[in-house]
Short mmCIF file of C-alpha atoms and ligand atoms in Angstrom, two decimals:
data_model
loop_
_atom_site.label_atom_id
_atom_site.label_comp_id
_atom_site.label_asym_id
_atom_site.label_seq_id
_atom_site.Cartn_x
_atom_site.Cartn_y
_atom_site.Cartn_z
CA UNK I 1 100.27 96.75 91.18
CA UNK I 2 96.65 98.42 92.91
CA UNK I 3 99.54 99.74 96.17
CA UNK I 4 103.23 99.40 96.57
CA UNK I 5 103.18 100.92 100.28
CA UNK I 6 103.13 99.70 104.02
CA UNK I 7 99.99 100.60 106.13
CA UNK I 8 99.57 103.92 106.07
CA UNK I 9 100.65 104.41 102.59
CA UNK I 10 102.49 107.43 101.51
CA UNK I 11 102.44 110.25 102.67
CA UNK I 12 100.76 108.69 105.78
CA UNK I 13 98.25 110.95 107.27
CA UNK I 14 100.31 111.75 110.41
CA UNK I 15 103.62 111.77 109.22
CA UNK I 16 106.38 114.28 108.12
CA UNK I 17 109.27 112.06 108.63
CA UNK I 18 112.28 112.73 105.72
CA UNK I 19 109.87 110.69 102.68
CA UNK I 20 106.88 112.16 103.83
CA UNK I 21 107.65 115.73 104.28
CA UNK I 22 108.82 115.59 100.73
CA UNK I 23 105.54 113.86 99.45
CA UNK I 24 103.48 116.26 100.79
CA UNK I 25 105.49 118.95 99.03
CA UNK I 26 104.91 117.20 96.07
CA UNK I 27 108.60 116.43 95.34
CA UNK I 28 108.84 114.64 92.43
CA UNK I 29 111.24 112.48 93.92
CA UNK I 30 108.99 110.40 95.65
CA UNK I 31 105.41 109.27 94.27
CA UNK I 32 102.54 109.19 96.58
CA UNK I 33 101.55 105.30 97.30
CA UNK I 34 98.52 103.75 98.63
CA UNK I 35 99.01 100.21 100.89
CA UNK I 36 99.88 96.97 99.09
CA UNK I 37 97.78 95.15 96.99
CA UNK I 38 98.21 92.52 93.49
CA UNK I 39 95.80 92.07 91.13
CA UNK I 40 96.06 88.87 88.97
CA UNK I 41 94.57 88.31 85.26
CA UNK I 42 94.72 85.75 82.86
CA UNK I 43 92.46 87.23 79.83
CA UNK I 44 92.63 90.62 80.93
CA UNK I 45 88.67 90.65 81.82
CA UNK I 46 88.91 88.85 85.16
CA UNK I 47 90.65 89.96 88.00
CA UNK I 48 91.60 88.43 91.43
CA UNK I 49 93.26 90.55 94.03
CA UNK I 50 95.84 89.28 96.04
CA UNK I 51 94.73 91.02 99.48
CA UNK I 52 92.40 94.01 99.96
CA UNK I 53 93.72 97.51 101.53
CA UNK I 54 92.01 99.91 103.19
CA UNK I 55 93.09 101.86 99.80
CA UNK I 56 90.89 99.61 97.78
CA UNK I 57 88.10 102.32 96.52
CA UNK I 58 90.89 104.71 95.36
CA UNK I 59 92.46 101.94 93.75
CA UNK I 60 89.27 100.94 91.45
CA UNK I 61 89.30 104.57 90.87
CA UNK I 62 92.66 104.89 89.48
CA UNK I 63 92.72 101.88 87.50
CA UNK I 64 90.00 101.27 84.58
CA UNK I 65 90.43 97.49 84.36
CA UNK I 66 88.78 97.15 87.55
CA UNK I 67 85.93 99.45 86.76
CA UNK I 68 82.43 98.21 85.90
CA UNK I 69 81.58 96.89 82.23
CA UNK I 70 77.85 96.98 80.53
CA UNK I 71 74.83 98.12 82.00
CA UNK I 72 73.49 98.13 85.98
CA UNK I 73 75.76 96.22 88.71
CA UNK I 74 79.23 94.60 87.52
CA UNK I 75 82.92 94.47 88.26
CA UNK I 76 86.00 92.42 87.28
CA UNK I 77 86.74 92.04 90.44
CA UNK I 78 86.14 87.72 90.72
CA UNK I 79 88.05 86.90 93.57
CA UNK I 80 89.93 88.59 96.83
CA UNK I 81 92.91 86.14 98.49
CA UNK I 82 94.08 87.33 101.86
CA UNK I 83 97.54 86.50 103.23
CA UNK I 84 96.38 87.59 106.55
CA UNK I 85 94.06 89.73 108.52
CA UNK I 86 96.07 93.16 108.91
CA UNK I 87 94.12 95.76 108.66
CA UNK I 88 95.50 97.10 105.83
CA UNK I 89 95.72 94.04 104.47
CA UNK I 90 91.52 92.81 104.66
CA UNK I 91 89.84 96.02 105.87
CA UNK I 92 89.62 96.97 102.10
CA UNK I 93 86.57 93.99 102.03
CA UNK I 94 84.70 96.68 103.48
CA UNK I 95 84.52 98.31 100.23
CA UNK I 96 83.26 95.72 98.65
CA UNK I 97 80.07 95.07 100.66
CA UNK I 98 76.96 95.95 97.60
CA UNK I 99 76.08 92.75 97.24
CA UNK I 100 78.65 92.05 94.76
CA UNK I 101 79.34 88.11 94.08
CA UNK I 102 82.78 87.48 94.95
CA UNK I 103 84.91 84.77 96.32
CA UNK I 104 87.38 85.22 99.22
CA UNK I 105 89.87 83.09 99.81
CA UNK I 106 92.57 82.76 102.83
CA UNK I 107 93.53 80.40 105.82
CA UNK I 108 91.43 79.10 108.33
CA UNK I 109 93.36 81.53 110.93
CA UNK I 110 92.76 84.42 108.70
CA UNK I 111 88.96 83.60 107.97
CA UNK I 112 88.60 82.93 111.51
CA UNK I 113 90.37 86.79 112.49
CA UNK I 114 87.83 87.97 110.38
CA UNK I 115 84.53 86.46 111.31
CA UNK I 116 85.49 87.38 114.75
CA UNK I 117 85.15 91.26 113.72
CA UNK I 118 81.11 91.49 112.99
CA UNK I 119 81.63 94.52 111.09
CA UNK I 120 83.14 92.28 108.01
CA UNK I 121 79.43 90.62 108.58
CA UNK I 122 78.18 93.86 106.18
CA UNK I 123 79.73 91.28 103.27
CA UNK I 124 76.93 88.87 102.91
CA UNK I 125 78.05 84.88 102.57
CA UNK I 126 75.37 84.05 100.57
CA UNK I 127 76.85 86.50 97.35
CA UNK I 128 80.54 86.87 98.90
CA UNK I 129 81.19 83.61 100.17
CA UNK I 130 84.52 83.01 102.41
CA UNK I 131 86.76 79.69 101.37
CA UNK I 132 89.30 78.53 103.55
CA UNK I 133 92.41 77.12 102.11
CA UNK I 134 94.85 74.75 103.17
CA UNK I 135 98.70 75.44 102.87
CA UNK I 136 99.88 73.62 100.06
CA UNK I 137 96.39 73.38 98.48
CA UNK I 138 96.53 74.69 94.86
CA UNK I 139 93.24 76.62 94.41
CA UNK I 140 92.08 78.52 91.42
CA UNK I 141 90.23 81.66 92.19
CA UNK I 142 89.81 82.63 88.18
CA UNK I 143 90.06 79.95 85.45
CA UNK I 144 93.79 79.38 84.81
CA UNK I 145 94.85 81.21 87.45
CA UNK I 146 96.66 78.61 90.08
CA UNK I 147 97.54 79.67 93.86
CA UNK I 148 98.61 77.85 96.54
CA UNK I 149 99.34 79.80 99.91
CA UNK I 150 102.37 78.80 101.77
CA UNK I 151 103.69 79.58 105.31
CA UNK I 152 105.72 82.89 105.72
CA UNK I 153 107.12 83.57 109.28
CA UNK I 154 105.42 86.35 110.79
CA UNK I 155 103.26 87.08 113.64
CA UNK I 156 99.37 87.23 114.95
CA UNK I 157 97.86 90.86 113.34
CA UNK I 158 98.37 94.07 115.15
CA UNK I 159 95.05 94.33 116.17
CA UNK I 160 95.41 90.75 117.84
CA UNK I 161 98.14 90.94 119.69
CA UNK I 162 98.42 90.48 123.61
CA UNK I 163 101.35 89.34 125.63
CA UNK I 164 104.03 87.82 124.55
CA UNK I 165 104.51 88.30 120.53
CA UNK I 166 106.16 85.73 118.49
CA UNK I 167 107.29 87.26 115.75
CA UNK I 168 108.95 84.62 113.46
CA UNK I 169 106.08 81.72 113.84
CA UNK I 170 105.24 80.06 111.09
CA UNK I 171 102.05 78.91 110.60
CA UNK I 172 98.43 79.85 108.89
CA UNK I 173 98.63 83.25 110.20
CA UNK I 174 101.30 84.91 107.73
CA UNK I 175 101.22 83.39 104.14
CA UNK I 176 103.12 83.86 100.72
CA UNK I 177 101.19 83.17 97.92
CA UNK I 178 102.90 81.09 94.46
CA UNK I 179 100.73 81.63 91.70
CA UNK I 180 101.09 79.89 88.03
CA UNK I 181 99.01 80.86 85.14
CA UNK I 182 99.97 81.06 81.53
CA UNK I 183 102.77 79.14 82.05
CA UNK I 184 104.50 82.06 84.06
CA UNK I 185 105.19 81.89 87.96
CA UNK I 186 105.47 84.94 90.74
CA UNK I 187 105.72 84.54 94.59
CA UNK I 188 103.94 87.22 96.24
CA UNK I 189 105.13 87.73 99.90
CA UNK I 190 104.58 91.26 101.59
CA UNK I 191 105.41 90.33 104.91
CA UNK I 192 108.00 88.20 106.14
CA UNK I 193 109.96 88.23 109.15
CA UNK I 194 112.73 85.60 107.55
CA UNK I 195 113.72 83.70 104.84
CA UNK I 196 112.82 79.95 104.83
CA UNK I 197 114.63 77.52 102.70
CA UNK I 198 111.44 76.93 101.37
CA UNK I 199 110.74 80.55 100.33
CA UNK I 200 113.99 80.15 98.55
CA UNK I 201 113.13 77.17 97.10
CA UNK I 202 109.73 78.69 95.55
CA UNK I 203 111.46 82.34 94.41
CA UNK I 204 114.01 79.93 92.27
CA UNK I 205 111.39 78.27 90.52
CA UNK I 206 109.52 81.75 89.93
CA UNK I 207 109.80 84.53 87.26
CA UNK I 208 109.14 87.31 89.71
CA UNK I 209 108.97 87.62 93.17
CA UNK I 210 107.49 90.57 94.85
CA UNK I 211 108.86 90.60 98.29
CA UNK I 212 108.43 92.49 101.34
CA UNK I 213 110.38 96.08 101.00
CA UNK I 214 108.77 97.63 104.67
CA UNK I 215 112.17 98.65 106.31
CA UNK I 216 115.33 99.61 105.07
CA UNK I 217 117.18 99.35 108.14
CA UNK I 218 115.76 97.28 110.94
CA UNK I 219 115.63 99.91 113.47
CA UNK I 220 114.64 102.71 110.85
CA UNK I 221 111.50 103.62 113.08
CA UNK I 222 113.53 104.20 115.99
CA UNK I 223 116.28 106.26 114.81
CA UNK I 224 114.03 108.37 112.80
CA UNK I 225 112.03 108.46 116.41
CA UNK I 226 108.54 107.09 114.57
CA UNK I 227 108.31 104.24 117.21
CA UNK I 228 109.47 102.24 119.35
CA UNK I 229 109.66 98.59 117.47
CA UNK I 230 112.22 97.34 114.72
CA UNK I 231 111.62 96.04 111.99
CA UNK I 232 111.54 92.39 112.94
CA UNK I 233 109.24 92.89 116.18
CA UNK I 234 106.55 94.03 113.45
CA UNK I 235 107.30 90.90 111.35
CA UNK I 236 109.16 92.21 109.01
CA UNK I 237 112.75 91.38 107.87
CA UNK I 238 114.70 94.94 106.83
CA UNK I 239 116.32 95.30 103.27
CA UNK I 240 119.75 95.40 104.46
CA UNK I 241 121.96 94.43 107.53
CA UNK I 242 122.91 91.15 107.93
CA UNK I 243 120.21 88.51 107.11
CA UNK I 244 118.41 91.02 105.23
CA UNK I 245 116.72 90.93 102.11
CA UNK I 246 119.42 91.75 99.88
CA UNK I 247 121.48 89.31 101.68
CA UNK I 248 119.06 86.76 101.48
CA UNK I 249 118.16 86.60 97.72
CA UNK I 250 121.93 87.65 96.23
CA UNK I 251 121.76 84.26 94.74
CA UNK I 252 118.64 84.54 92.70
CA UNK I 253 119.93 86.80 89.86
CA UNK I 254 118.14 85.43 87.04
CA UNK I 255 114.73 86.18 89.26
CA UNK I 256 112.94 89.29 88.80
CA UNK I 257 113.02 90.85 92.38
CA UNK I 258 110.64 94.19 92.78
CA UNK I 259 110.45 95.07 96.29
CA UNK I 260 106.78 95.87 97.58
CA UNK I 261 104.64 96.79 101.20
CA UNK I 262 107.06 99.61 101.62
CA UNK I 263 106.62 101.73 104.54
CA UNK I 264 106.47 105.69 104.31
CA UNK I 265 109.70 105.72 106.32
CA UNK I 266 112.14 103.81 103.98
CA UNK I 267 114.24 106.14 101.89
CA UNK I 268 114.50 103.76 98.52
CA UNK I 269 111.19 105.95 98.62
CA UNK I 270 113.17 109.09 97.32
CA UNK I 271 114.27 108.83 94.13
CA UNK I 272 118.15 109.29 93.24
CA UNK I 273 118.76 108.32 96.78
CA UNK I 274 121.85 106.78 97.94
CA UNK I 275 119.47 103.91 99.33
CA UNK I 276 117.27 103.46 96.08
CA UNK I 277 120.79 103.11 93.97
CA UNK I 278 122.16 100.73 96.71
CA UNK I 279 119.00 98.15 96.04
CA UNK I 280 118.99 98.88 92.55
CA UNK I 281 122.55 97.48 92.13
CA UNK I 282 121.28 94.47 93.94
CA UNK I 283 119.29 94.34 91.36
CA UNK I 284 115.82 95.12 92.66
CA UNK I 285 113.20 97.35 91.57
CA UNK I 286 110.90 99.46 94.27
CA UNK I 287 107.33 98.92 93.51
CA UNK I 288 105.37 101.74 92.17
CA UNK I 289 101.17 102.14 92.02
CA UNK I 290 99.92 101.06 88.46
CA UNK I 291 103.33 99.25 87.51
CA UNK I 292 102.08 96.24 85.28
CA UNK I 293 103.83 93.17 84.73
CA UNK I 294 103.29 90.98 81.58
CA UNK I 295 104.24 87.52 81.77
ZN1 LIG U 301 106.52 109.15 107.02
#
C-alpha cells in the first residue's frame, strides 16, 4: 500500500478540519497519508502499480522495493494501470518521465483524458508506451500477474467536468480492477459511487477487496463546512447511511475488506475513534501507507 488517502492526502495542505488539525500536531492518533496507490508483485522484483498519485516520488522514497537495483538507470517499477484520469489518480506519471521503459495501461476514455493534457506528452511513447484495455479483457502487465478492469459507477474527472454531472454512469471512465496471480484474488476499487451486483459478484470470488473508504458520512464535507458537495456528487458512496459501504458488503464476511482512498476529513482517520471502532466491528480495516499484504 504506496497511499491509503483521498486527494489531498493527509494532512492536506490547506486543511485544519478535526483529522487534520491533529496530524499536523503530530497526534499519534492519526498517521500522516499520502493519496491512494497499489503496487502489485509476483516475485518480489517486479512491480506494477495500480494508479499513479501525485504522491508517487515520496512514495519510491519511502519504500525500498521500488528503489533502483545495480548500476546506472533502473527501477522495479514495470507497469502503471490507471482506473481513471483524476489527478491524483495519473498526475503521478509525471514523475516518471526519465526515459524510463514502462508500460501504462487503462481504458480508452482514460488514455484519451490523458493525451488530451500535452503536459503527460513529457512521457515519451516510444520507452513508456500507453495500452488501452478493454473491460473484461484480462491483461498481464508483469508475468503472472492477471488484471482485467471492470466498470465502477462513477463520473467524468474533476478536471473534466462541465454541465450537467452524472455521477453514477457506468462506463470506461471509472474502473475496478480484479487481479489474480499466485493463485490469490483482490478487487481494487477506490472510487465508486454504488455497488453493482457485479462488484458483488467479483468481491465474493476475491480474497481481499480494497474498497473505496473517501467519506464517512455522505454529507461529511458539508457539515464540517469543507464544501459544498456530498459524497455521492463526487462519485463516491459514504461508509455508512443507508446503501453505504458497510451496508453493502455485510454479507461478505469471509472477504478481507480494508477500506482505502480515504479523505483527510473522515474520522476512522483518528485512532480509538468512535467511527474507526464502528467499521472495525464491521469488520474492516482502514488502510495505512506501507501496509503489505501477502497472499
Ligand atoms: Zn482535513
Amino acid at each position: 500500500m504506496l497511499g491509503s488517502a483521498a486527494g489531498g492526502g493527509v494532512p492536506q495542505w490547506n486543511c485544519n478540519c478535526r483529522v487534520c488539525r491533529l496530524a499536523w500536531r503530530g497526534d499519534q492518533r492519526v498517521r500522516p497519508r499520502t493519496q491512494a496507490s497499489l503496487a502489485l508483485s509476483v516475485d518480489g522484483s517486479d512491480w506494477a502499480l495500480l494508479n499513479a498519485s501525485i504522491d508517487l516520488r515520496q512514495q519510491i522514497l519511502a519504500t525500498p522495493a521500488l528503489q533502483p537495483k545495480g548500476e546506472g538507470r533502473h527501477s522495479p517499477i514495470a507497469a502503471i494501470v490507471l482506473t481513471n484520469a483524476e489527478i491524483d489518480s495519473a498526475a503521478g506519471l509525471l514523475a516518471l518521465r526519465e526515459r524510463q521503459p514502462l508500460a501504462v495501461f487503462a481504458t480508452e476514455a482514460t488514455l484519451a483524458a490523458i493525451a488530451a493534457n500535452r503536459m503527460f506528452d513529457a512521457i515519451d511513447r516510444s520507452v513508456a508506451p500507453r495500452r488501452a484495455v478493454r473491460l473484461g479483457e484480462t491483461f498481464e502487465p508483469l508475468p503472472g500477474l492477471r488484471l482485467e478492469l471492470f466498470a465502477v459507477p462513477g463520473k467524468v474527472p474533476l478536471w473534466l467536468e462541465e454541465g450537467e454531472i452524472k455521477t453514477g454512469e457506468i462506463g470506461e471512465g471509472a474502473v475496478g480492477v480484479a487481479v489474480e496471480g499466485g493463485g490469490a484474488r483482490l478487487v481494487y476499487a477506490p472510487g465508486c459511487a454504488h455497488v453493482t451486483e457485479e462488484l458483488k459478484a467479483r468481491a465474493g470470488d476475491a480474497d481481499v477487496l480494497f474498497f473505496d473508504g473517501t467519506l464517512f458520512a455522505d454529507d461529511e464535507m458539508i457539515t464540517n463546512g469543507l464544501g459544498d458537495k456530498t459524497g455521492r456528487r463526487m462519485g463516491h458512496m459514504p461508509v455508512t447511511g443507508p446503501g453505504g459501504t458497510l451496508e453493502a458488503f455485510a454479507r461478505h464476511t469471509s472477504l478481507r475488506r480494508i477500506l482505502i482512498h480515504i479523505n483527510n476529513s473522515n474520522p476512522i482517520l483518528i485512532e480509538g475513534s468512535a467511527e474507526e471502532a464502528k467499521v472495525k466491528a464491521a469488520g474492516w480495516e482502514v488502510a495505512f501507507d506501507g501496509m503489505e499484504i501477502g497472499l
